[in-house]
Tab-separated table of C-alpha atoms in Angstrom:
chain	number	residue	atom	x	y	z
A	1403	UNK	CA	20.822	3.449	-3.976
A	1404	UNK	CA	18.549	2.316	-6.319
A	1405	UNK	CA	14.715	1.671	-4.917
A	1406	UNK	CA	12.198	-0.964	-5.995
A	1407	UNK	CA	12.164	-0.884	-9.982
A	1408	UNK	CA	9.044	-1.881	-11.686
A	1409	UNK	CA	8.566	-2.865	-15.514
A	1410	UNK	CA	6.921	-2.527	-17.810
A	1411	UNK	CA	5.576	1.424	-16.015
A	1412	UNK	CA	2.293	1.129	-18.407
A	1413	UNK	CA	0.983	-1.826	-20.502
A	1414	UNK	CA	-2.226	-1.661	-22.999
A	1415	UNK	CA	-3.150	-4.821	-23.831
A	1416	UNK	CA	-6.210	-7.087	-25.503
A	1417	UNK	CA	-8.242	-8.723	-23.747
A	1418	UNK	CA	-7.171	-13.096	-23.456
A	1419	UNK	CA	-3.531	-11.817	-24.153
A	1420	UNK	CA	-0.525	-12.703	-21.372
A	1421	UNK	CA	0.796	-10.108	-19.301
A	1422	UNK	CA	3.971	-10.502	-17.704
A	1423	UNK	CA	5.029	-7.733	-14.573
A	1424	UNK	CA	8.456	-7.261	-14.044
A	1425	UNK	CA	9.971	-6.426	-10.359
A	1426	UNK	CA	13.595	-6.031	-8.951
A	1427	UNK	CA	13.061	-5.650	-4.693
A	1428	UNK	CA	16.121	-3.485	-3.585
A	1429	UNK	CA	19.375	-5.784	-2.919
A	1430	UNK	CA	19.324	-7.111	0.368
A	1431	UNK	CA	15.866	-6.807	1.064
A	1432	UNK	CA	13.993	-10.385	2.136
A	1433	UNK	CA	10.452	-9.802	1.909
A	1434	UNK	CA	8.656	-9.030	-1.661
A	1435	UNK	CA	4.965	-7.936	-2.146
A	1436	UNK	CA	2.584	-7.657	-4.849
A	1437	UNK	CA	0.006	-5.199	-4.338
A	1438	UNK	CA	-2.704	-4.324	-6.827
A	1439	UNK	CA	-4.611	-0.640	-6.756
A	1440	UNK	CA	-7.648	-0.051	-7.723
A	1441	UNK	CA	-10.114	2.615	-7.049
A	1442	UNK	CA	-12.582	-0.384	-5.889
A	1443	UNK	CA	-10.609	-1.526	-3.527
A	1444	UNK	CA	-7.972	0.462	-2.661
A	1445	UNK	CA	-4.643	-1.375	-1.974
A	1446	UNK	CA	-5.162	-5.119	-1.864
A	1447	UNK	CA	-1.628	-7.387	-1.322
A	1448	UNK	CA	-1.778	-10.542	-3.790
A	1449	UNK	CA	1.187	-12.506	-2.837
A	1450	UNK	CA	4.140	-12.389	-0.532
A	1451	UNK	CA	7.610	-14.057	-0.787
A	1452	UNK	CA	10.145	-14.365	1.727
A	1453	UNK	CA	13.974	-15.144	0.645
A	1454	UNK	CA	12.264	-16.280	-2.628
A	1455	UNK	CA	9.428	-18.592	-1.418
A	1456	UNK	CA	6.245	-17.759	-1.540
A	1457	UNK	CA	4.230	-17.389	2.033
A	1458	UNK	CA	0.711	-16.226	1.664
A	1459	UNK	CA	-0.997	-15.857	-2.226
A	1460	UNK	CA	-4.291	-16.056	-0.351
A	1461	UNK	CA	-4.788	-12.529	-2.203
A	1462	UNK	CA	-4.482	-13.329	-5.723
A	1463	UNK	CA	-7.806	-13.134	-7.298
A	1464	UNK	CA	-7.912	-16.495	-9.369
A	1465	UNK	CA	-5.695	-19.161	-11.089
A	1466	UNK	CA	-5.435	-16.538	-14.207
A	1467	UNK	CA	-2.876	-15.222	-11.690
A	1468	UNK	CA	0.382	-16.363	-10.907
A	1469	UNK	CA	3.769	-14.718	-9.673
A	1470	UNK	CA	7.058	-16.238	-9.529
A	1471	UNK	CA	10.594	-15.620	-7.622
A	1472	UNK	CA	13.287	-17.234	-9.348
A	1473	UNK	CA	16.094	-15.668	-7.260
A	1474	UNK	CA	16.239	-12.486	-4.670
A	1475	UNK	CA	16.511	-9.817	-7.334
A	1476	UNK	CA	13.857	-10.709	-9.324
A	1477	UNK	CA	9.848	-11.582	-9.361
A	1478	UNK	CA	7.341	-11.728	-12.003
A	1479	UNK	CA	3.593	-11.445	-11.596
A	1480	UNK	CA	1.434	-13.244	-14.762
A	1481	UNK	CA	-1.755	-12.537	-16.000
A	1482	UNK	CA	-2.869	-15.584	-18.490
A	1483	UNK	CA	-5.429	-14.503	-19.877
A	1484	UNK	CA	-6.182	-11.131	-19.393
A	1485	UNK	CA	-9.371	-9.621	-18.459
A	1486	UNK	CA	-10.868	-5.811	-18.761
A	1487	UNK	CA	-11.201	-6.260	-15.103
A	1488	UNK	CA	-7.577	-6.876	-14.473
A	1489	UNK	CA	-7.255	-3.236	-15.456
A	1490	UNK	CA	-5.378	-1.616	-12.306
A	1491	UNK	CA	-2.087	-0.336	-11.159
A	1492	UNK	CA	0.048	-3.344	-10.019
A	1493	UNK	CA	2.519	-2.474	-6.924
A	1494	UNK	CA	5.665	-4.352	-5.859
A	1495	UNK	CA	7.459	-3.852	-2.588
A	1496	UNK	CA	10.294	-5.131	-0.456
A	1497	UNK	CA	11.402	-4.775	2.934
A	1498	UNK	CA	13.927	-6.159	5.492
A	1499	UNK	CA	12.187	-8.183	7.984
A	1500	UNK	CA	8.324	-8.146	7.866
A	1501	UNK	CA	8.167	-4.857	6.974
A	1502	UNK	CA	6.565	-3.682	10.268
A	1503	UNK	CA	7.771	-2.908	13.385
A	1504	UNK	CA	10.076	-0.523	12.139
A	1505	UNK	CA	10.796	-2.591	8.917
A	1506	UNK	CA	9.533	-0.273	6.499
A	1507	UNK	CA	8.360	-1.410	3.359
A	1508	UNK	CA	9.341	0.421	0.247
A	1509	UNK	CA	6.936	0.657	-2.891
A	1510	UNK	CA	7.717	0.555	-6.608
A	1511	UNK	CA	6.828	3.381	-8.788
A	1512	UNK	CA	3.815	0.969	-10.200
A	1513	UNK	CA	2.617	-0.747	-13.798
A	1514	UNK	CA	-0.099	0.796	-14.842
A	1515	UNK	CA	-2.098	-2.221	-16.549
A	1516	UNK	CA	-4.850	-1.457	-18.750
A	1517	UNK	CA	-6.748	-4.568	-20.969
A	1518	UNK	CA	-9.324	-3.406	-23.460
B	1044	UNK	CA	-14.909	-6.760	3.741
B	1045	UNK	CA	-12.591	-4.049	4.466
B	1046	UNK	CA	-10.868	-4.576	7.539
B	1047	UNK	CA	-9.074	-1.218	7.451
B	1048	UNK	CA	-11.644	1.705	6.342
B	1049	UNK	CA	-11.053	4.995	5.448
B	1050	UNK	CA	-14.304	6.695	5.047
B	1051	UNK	CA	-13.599	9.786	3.663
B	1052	UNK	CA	-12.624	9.780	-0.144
B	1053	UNK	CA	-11.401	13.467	-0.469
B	1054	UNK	CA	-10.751	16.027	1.870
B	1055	UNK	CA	-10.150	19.606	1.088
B	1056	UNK	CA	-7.721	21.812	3.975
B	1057	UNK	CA	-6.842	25.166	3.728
B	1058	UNK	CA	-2.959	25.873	3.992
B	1059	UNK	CA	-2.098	26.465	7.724
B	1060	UNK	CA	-4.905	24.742	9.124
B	1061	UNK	CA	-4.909	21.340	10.918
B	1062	UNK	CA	-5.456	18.226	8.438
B	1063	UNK	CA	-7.166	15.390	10.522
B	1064	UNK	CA	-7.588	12.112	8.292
B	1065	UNK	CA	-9.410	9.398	10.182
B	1066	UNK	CA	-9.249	5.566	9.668
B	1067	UNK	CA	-11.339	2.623	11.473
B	1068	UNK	CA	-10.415	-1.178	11.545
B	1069	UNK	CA	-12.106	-4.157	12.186
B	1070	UNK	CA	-9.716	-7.014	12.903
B	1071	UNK	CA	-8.860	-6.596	16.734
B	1072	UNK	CA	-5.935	-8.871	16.006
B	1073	UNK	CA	-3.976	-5.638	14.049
B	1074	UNK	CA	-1.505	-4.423	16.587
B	1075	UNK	CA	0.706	-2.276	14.264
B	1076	UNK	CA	-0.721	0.950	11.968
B	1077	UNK	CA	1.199	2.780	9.682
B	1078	UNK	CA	0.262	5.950	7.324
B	1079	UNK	CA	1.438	5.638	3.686
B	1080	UNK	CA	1.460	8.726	1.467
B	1081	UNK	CA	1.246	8.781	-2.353
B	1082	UNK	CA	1.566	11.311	-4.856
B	1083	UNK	CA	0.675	10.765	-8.637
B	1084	UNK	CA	2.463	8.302	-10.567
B	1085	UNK	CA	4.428	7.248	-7.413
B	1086	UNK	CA	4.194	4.454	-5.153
B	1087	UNK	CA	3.192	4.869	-1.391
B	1088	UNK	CA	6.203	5.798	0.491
B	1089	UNK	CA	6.284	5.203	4.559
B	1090	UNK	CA	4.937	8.149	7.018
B	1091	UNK	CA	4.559	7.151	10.464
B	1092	UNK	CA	3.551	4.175	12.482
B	1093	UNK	CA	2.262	3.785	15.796
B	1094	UNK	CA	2.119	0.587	17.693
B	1095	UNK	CA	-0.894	-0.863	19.778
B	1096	UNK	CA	1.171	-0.379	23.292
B	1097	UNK	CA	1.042	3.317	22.746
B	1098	UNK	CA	-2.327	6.107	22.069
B	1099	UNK	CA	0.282	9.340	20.268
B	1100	UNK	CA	3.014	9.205	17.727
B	1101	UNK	CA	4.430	12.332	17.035
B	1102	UNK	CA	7.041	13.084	14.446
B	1103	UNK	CA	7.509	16.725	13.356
B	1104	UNK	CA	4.042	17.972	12.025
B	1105	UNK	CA	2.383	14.515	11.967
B	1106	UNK	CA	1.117	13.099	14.960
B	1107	UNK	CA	-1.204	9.621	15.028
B	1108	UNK	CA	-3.483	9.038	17.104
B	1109	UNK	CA	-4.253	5.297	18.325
B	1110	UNK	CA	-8.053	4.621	20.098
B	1111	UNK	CA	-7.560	0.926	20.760
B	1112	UNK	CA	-11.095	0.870	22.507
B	1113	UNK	CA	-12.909	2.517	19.400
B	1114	UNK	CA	-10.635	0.805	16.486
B	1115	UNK	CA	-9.905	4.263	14.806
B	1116	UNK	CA	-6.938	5.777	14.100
B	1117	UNK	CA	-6.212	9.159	13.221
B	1118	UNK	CA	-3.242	11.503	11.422
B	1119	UNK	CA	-2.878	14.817	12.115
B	1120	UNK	CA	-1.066	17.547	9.942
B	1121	UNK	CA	-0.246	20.469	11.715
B	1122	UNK	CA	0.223	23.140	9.670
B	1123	UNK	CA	-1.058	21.805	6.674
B	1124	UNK	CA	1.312	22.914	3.467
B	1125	UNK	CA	0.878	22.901	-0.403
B	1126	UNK	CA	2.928	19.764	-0.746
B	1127	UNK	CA	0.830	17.206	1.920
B	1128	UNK	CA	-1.636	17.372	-1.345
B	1129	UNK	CA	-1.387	13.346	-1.515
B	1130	UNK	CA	-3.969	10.239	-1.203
B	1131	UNK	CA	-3.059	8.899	2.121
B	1132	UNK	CA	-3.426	5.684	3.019
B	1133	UNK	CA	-4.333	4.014	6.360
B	1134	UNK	CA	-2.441	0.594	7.245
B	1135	UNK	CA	-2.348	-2.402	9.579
B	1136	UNK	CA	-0.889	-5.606	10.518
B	1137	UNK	CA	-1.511	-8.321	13.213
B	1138	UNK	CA	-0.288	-11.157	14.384
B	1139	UNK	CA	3.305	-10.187	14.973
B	1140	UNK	CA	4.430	-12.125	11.665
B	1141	UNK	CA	5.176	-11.175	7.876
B	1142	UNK	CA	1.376	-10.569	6.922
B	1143	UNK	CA	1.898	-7.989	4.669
B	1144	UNK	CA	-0.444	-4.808	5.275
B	1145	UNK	CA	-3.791	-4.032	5.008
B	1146	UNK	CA	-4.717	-1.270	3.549
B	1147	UNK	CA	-7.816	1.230	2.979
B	1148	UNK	CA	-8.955	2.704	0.318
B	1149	UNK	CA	-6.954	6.191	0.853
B	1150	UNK	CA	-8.185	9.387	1.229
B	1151	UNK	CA	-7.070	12.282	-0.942
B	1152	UNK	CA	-5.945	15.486	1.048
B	1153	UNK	CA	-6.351	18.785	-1.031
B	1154	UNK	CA	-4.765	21.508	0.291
B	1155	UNK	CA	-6.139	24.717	-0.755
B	1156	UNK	CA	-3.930	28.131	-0.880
């Protein structure tokens, strides 16, 4: 069974240019997450959907940043423009249920996002 | 403001010995804590989870350790073996709804032949 597949794995990109994260949660799963790494701040969550609507995006940093869930196997997070600062390693997840409580939530292998 | 702190960056274990990996929290509201390991190049995969009602989860050679009363968490490895080398992360949630997790920083466990 296929687990939580992430694209692009690394991006370089120029500074002002679009950035466009790709994420497919694994089938049946309700709950997707965008998390962003950084050695800052460690794990931060941006945005969560549940069955496709979005619940909480009190995490995403500014307006630059926006993430989308068209339908349950698929969720883009958008960077417009891109700054140096954006440079991190950009997590999605899904889960059944919340995720806790013995919901466990399962973890991409990342996008490793670097602007210059 | 981190809510979920994990003050040690790096932490070096010889192989055998007990790994102890320690976490503290701030939001009294978190009633669920989880341990996340990740290797290089990997996402964080589920390790154990303890819930507020209880003070010991044990499952094989990992054991957490809840201290409502202090707001620390710990995870113990017991023997410690070449492959726990990982950055571990330290996790909670609150509020009994779909929150998410908070996470720390990590901390990554070296261990040392």
């Amino acid at each position: 069974d296929a687990g939580v597949i992430q694209s692009p794995r690394h991006e370089v990109t120029e500074m002002g240019q679009e950035v466009t994260l790709r994420c497919k949660p694994i089938s049946g799963h309700d709950y997707l997450f965008w998390y962003r790494q950084t050695m800052m701040r460690g794990l931060e969550l941006l945005i969560y959907f549940n069955n496709n609507v979005p619940i909480d995006d009190s995490g995403m940093p500014e307006d630059r940043f926006s993430a989308k869930m068209p339908n349950a196997s698929f969720s883009t997070l958008k960077i417009q423009p891109s700054e140096p600062r954006d440079s991190a390693v950009y997590f999605c997840a899904s889960s059944l249920g919340t995720g806790v409580y013995g919901n466990t939530i399962y973890f991409g292998e990342g996008s490793w996002l670097t602007v210059v | 403001d981190q809510q979920v702190k994990q003050n040690s960056p790096s932490l070096s274990v010889q192989e055998g010995r007990i790994s102890i990996l320690n976490c503290d929290y701030t939001n009294s509201m978190f009633d669920y804590f989880l341990w996340y390991k990740k290797y290089p190049a990997e996402g964080p995969t589920f390790l154990i989870s303890i819930s507020s009602i209880k003070d010991k989860n044990e499952d094989g050679r990992f054991t957490v350790f809840l201290n409502k009363s202090a707001k620390h968490l710990s995870l113990h490895i017991v023997p410690s073996q070449p492959g726990d080398s990982a950055v571990y992360f330290c996790a909670a949630s609150g509020g009994g709804g779909a929150d998410g997790l908070t996470f720390g920083k990590g901390t990554h466990l070296i261990i040392q032949p």
